[in-house]
Amino acid sequence: MTVTSEQRFGEFVVVRRHEGQDHVAELVLDRPKAMNAVSTGMARSIAAACEALGADRDVRATVLTSSHERAFCVGADLKERNSFSDADLVRQRPTARAAYTGVLELPMPVIAAVHGFALGGGFELALACDVIVADTTAVVGLPEVSVGVIPGGGGTQLLPRRVGGARAAELVFSARRVEAAEARELGLVDELVEAGRDREEALALGGRIAANSPVGLRAAKKALRLGQGLDLRAGLEVEDAAWRSVAFSGDRAEGVAAFNEKRRPDWPGE
């Protein structure tokens, strides 16, 4: 796939656009020498890239990928953490949180392309996405209690929303690593593909998603996210508010017209 544009955020994060996928952005974790371990500098770069993507109305889908052949991301940079004083750790915490919430709060659909190790904060970055596409080499898990901490990038909240409270508790408390087939069975990942095809399949899914209304996509994501954990009546009110935000949009008018005229829509994005 031919890269048509590339923007680097710091040393370790790249946003790419590809020929034939004008509305899909690829957010690349690019610290291969450390298997994408999230250092303070890398966390800042992830947050900055997400801020830029969130403001780009041309992006209808984002795909989170890795430049390392054997890992998606191995989590926090424990070598850096080992050098921290308690005061350093306190100062670094908002920076780390901003990276994970940056991915979580992207307004368009986000797909993670996972291969190899996605552990700790690495798996939390994937959990912050809407869909996780993994290949058969993937190994995921939240091993933080084995080094005396807890998942702090959203794992204790996002994992039970995927697999339920009891299953999430077993995975967090045991700190165990889960290989690809079991991860798919448990719902830790959503699609399982052949080794080496996670990025390709995730970008293809991003392209299919990006063919749809950008207004509709963002509103649907907002409704899905805000409705989680609410009772049905409250959730339906969230859905109704999201529906009202798109019902009188240019995208809605274009979508209905295109359907009736039997042509592909040309979304105005408003």
Tab-separated table of C-alpha atoms in Angstrom:
chain	number	residue	atom	x	y	z
A	1	MET	CA	0.000	0.000	0.000
A	2	THR	CA	1.529	3.296	-1.147
A	3	VAL	CA	2.000	5.996	1.491
A	4	THR	CA	0.796	9.373	0.228
A	5	SER	CA	1.600	11.457	3.301
A	6	GLU	CA	3.379	11.012	6.598
A	7	GLN	CA	3.549	13.169	9.705
A	8	ARG	CA	5.822	12.335	12.604
A	9	PHE	CA	4.972	13.194	16.181
A	10	GLY	CA	8.196	13.177	18.152
A	11	GLU	CA	10.567	10.298	17.589
A	12	PHE	CA	8.269	7.342	18.070
A	13	VAL	CA	4.835	7.960	16.495
A	14	VAL	CA	3.872	8.405	12.835
A	15	VAL	CA	0.527	9.160	11.173
A	16	ARG	CA	0.284	7.926	7.590
A	17	ARG	CA	-2.261	8.229	4.804
A	18	HIS	CA	-2.409	5.766	1.919
A	19	GLU	CA	-3.282	5.854	-1.747
A	20	GLY	CA	-6.870	4.802	-2.309
A	21	GLN	CA	-7.798	5.312	1.353
A	22	ASP	CA	-8.245	9.062	1.541
A	23	HIS	CA	-10.271	9.007	4.755
A	24	VAL	CA	-8.302	6.396	6.723
A	25	ALA	CA	-5.383	7.380	8.960
A	26	GLU	CA	-2.780	4.885	10.141
A	27	LEU	CA	-1.419	5.717	13.599
A	28	VAL	CA	1.892	3.856	13.854
A	29	LEU	CA	3.704	2.996	17.095
A	30	ASP	CA	7.293	3.314	15.913
A	31	ARG	CA	9.782	2.534	18.670
A	32	PRO	CA	11.005	-0.828	17.388
A	33	LYS	CA	14.241	-0.931	19.394
A	34	ALA	CA	12.167	-1.100	22.582
A	35	MET	CA	9.255	-3.193	21.186
A	36	ASN	CA	7.171	-0.015	21.432
A	37	ALA	CA	7.510	0.248	25.210
A	38	VAL	CA	5.701	3.453	26.137
A	39	SER	CA	8.203	5.951	27.520
A	40	THR	CA	7.273	9.447	28.660
A	41	GLY	CA	8.307	10.837	25.293
A	42	MET	CA	6.310	8.241	23.394
A	43	ALA	CA	3.242	8.904	25.569
A	44	ARG	CA	3.453	12.596	24.711
A	45	SER	CA	3.671	11.731	21.032
A	46	ILE	CA	0.648	9.409	21.143
A	47	ALA	CA	-1.404	12.127	22.835
A	48	ALA	CA	-0.274	14.765	20.328
A	49	ALA	CA	-1.046	12.531	17.356
A	50	CYS	CA	-4.506	11.754	18.739
A	51	GLU	CA	-5.212	15.445	19.297
A	52	ALA	CA	-4.336	16.164	15.660
A	53	LEU	CA	-6.409	13.244	14.376
A	54	GLY	CA	-9.395	14.204	16.482
A	55	ALA	CA	-9.393	17.667	14.942
A	56	ASP	CA	-9.127	16.359	11.371
A	57	ARG	CA	-12.666	16.135	10.024
A	58	ASP	CA	-11.364	14.363	6.924
A	59	VAL	CA	-10.479	11.234	8.912
A	60	ARG	CA	-13.370	8.780	9.130
A	61	ALA	CA	-11.441	5.810	10.548
A	62	THR	CA	-8.096	5.371	12.305
A	63	VAL	CA	-6.040	2.171	12.387
A	64	LEU	CA	-3.523	1.748	15.235
A	65	THR	CA	-0.534	-0.325	14.106
A	66	SER	CA	3.016	-1.241	15.071
A	67	SER	CA	6.283	-1.042	13.130
A	68	HIS	CA	7.824	-3.903	15.147
A	69	GLU	CA	7.662	-7.357	13.567
A	70	ARG	CA	7.161	-9.276	16.826
A	71	ALA	CA	5.210	-6.901	19.019
A	72	PHE	CA	2.329	-4.494	18.988
A	73	CYS	CA	3.420	-2.882	22.255
A	74	VAL	CA	4.907	-4.401	25.424
A	75	GLY	CA	3.474	-1.740	27.727
A	76	ALA	CA	5.132	0.854	29.925
A	77	ASP	CA	8.874	1.431	29.633
A	78	LEU	CA	9.941	-0.290	32.848
A	79	LYS	CA	13.596	0.596	32.314
A	80	GLU	CA	12.633	4.255	32.396
A	81	ARG	CA	10.310	3.671	35.338
A	82	ASN	CA	13.133	2.006	37.281
A	83	SER	CA	15.008	5.313	37.241
A	84	PHE	CA	12.040	7.306	38.576
A	85	SER	CA	11.737	8.696	42.063
A	86	ASP	CA	8.285	8.746	43.600
A	87	ALA	CA	8.027	12.402	42.628
A	88	ASP	CA	8.998	11.578	39.043
A	89	LEU	CA	6.269	8.950	38.878
A	90	VAL	CA	3.655	11.401	40.143
A	91	ARG	CA	4.735	13.997	37.582
A	92	GLN	CA	4.687	11.466	34.759
A	93	ARG	CA	1.216	10.082	35.501
A	94	PRO	CA	-0.827	12.762	33.659
A	95	THR	CA	1.391	12.315	30.601
A	96	ALA	CA	0.836	8.562	30.595
A	97	ARG	CA	-2.911	8.936	31.072
A	98	ALA	CA	-3.141	11.413	28.207
A	99	ALA	CA	-1.789	8.796	25.788
A	100	TYR	CA	-4.432	6.198	26.653
A	101	THR	CA	-7.320	8.653	26.873
A	102	GLY	CA	-6.145	10.182	23.608
A	103	VAL	CA	-6.797	6.908	21.809
A	104	LEU	CA	-9.972	6.215	23.790
A	105	GLU	CA	-11.486	9.620	23.018
A	106	LEU	CA	-10.805	9.700	19.279
A	107	PRO	CA	-14.194	10.638	17.809
A	108	MET	CA	-14.055	8.336	14.785
A	109	PRO	CA	-13.985	4.516	14.776
A	110	VAL	CA	-10.558	3.153	15.703
A	111	ILE	CA	-9.234	-0.317	14.851
A	112	ALA	CA	-6.195	-1.921	16.480
A	113	ALA	CA	-4.004	-4.214	14.368
A	114	VAL	CA	-2.319	-6.550	16.850
A	115	HIS	CA	0.448	-9.083	16.311
A	116	GLY	CA	2.954	-10.518	18.720
A	117	PHE	CA	3.033	-9.137	22.231
A	118	ALA	CA	0.323	-6.712	23.379
A	119	LEU	CA	0.896	-6.646	27.107
A	120	GLY	CA	0.039	-4.272	29.923
A	121	GLY	CA	-0.242	-0.767	28.552
A	122	GLY	CA	0.143	-2.182	25.068
A	123	PHE	CA	-3.024	-4.216	25.426
A	124	GLU	CA	-4.697	-1.210	27.051
A	125	LEU	CA	-3.994	0.831	23.904
A	126	ALA	CA	-5.746	-1.899	21.920
A	127	LEU	CA	-8.631	-2.009	24.408
A	128	ALA	CA	-9.075	1.742	23.916
A	129	CYS	CA	-9.934	1.029	20.268
A	130	ASP	CA	-13.389	0.073	19.033
A	131	VAL	CA	-12.351	-3.119	17.210
A	132	ILE	CA	-9.270	-5.303	17.675
A	133	VAL	CA	-7.995	-7.290	14.699
A	134	ALA	CA	-5.300	-9.761	15.756
A	135	ASP	CA	-3.208	-12.278	13.882
A	136	THR	CA	-2.380	-15.771	15.086
A	137	THR	CA	0.918	-14.652	16.658
A	138	ALA	CA	-0.824	-12.326	19.117
A	139	VAL	CA	-0.260	-12.718	22.849
A	140	VAL	CA	-2.267	-10.366	25.049
A	141	GLY	CA	-2.596	-9.744	28.753
A	142	LEU	CA	-2.554	-7.368	31.691
A	143	PRO	CA	0.365	-8.541	33.862
A	144	GLU	CA	0.691	-5.417	36.021
A	145	VAL	CA	0.010	-7.067	39.393
A	146	SER	CA	3.070	-9.264	38.785
A	147	VAL	CA	5.265	-6.161	39.073
A	148	GLY	CA	3.391	-4.582	41.966
A	149	VAL	CA	1.012	-2.195	40.214
A	150	ILE	CA	-2.378	-2.407	38.512
A	151	PRO	CA	-3.520	-1.754	34.947
A	152	GLY	CA	-3.505	2.037	34.861
A	153	GLY	CA	-4.271	2.812	31.227
A	154	GLY	CA	-7.946	1.917	31.406
A	155	GLY	CA	-7.601	-1.851	31.670
A	156	THR	CA	-9.622	-2.358	34.839
A	157	GLN	CA	-12.533	-0.493	33.257
A	158	LEU	CA	-12.315	-1.469	29.584
A	159	LEU	CA	-11.658	-5.187	29.987
A	160	PRO	CA	-14.815	-5.975	32.025
A	161	ARG	CA	-16.846	-4.062	29.460
A	162	ARG	CA	-15.587	-6.557	26.890
A	163	VAL	CA	-15.611	-9.851	28.765
A	164	GLY	CA	-17.573	-9.316	31.979
A	165	GLY	CA	-16.452	-8.719	35.531
A	166	ALA	CA	-15.539	-12.235	36.586
A	167	ARG	CA	-13.491	-13.024	33.485
A	168	ALA	CA	-11.712	-9.673	33.713
A	169	ALA	CA	-10.924	-10.315	37.368
A	170	GLU	CA	-9.393	-13.705	36.574
A	171	LEU	CA	-7.220	-12.228	33.834
A	172	VAL	CA	-6.052	-9.241	35.879
A	173	PHE	CA	-5.476	-11.173	39.126
A	174	SER	CA	-3.632	-14.036	37.454
A	175	ALA	CA	-1.533	-11.689	35.259
A	176	ARG	CA	-1.529	-14.452	32.670
A	177	ARG	CA	-0.740	-14.097	28.989
A	178	VAL	CA	-3.406	-15.249	26.545
A	179	GLU	CA	-2.526	-16.555	23.110
A	180	ALA	CA	-4.458	-15.636	19.987
A	181	ALA	CA	-6.968	-18.493	19.711
A	182	GLU	CA	-8.077	-18.238	23.335
A	183	ALA	CA	-8.082	-14.438	23.123
A	184	ARG	CA	-10.587	-14.658	20.269
A	185	GLU	CA	-12.672	-17.215	22.132
A	186	LEU	CA	-12.823	-15.016	25.235
A	187	GLY	CA	-13.585	-11.835	23.296
A	188	LEU	CA	-10.279	-10.169	24.101
A	189	VAL	CA	-9.885	-9.598	20.364
A	190	ASP	CA	-12.643	-9.328	17.773
A	191	GLU	CA	-11.197	-10.779	14.575
A	192	LEU	CA	-8.455	-13.373	14.161
A	193	VAL	CA	-6.532	-13.449	10.889
A	194	GLU	CA	-3.544	-15.285	9.454
A	195	ALA	CA	-0.071	-14.429	10.717
A	196	GLY	CA	1.229	-11.232	9.203
A	197	ARG	CA	-2.151	-10.017	7.957
A	198	ASP	CA	-3.392	-8.001	10.948
A	199	ARG	CA	-2.367	-4.615	9.519
A	200	GLU	CA	-3.661	-5.371	6.034
A	201	GLU	CA	-7.004	-6.634	7.308
A	202	ALA	CA	-7.399	-3.756	9.777
A	203	LEU	CA	-6.690	-1.176	7.054
A	204	ALA	CA	-9.186	-2.922	4.767
A	205	LEU	CA	-11.808	-2.772	7.520
A	206	GLY	CA	-10.948	0.885	8.035
A	207	GLY	CA	-11.586	1.488	4.354
A	208	ARG	CA	-14.985	-0.190	4.507
A	209	ILE	CA	-15.930	1.856	7.559
A	210	ALA	CA	-14.680	5.105	5.976
A	211	ALA	CA	-17.023	4.626	3.020
A	212	ASN	CA	-19.891	5.529	5.347
A	213	SER	CA	-21.115	8.902	6.577
A	214	PRO	CA	-18.533	10.679	8.756
A	215	VAL	CA	-21.342	12.397	10.647
A	216	GLY	CA	-23.102	9.094	11.179
A	217	LEU	CA	-19.923	7.297	12.242
A	218	ARG	CA	-19.009	9.846	14.898
A	219	ALA	CA	-22.552	10.000	16.252
A	220	ALA	CA	-22.856	6.211	16.345
A	221	LYS	CA	-19.567	5.914	18.217
A	222	LYS	CA	-20.676	8.550	20.713
A	223	ALA	CA	-23.952	6.731	21.321
A	224	LEU	CA	-22.204	3.384	21.757
A	225	ARG	CA	-19.664	4.795	24.193
A	226	LEU	CA	-21.998	6.974	26.256
A	227	GLY	CA	-24.641	4.273	26.467
A	228	GLN	CA	-22.366	1.639	27.991
A	229	GLY	CA	-23.298	0.827	31.557
A	230	LEU	CA	-26.574	2.724	31.491
A	231	ASP	CA	-29.952	1.097	31.999
A	232	LEU	CA	-31.985	0.587	28.826
A	233	ARG	CA	-34.200	3.634	29.246
A	234	ALA	CA	-31.232	5.951	29.796
A	235	GLY	CA	-29.346	4.320	26.951
A	236	LEU	CA	-32.218	4.918	24.567
A	237	GLU	CA	-32.184	8.603	25.530
A	238	VAL	CA	-28.488	8.725	24.624
A	239	GLU	CA	-29.318	7.096	21.302
A	240	ASP	CA	-32.142	9.551	20.652
A	241	ALA	CA	-29.848	12.526	21.278
A	242	ALA	CA	-27.307	11.072	18.848
A	243	TRP	CA	-30.056	10.461	16.276
A	244	ARG	CA	-31.224	14.060	16.553
A	245	SER	CA	-27.671	15.260	15.961
A	246	VAL	CA	-27.591	13.551	12.537
A	247	ALA	CA	-31.256	13.486	11.448
A	248	PHE	CA	-31.114	16.947	9.878
A	249	SER	CA	-27.524	16.828	8.660
A	250	GLY	CA	-26.236	17.192	5.133
A	251	ASP	CA	-24.970	13.618	5.320
A	252	ARG	CA	-28.455	12.319	6.054
A	253	ALA	CA	-29.911	14.217	3.093
A	254	GLU	CA	-27.132	12.983	0.794
A	255	GLY	CA	-27.444	9.393	2.021
A	256	VAL	CA	-31.180	9.247	1.340
A	257	ALA	CA	-30.750	10.920	-2.063
A	258	ALA	CA	-27.948	8.579	-3.088
A	259	PHE	CA	-29.973	5.529	-2.065
A	260	ASN	CA	-32.955	6.615	-4.137
A	261	GLU	CA	-30.782	7.581	-7.106
A	262	LYS	CA	-28.867	4.278	-6.893
A	263	ARG	CA	-25.425	5.913	-6.669
A	264	ARG	CA	-22.596	6.132	-4.182
A	265	PRO	CA	-23.018	9.006	-1.733
A	266	ASP	CA	-20.728	12.012	-1.791
A	267	TRP	CA	-20.708	12.819	1.911
A	268	PRO	CA	-20.542	16.536	2.767
A	269	GLY	CA	-19.406	15.589	6.278
A	270	GLU	CA	-21.769	17.945	8.039
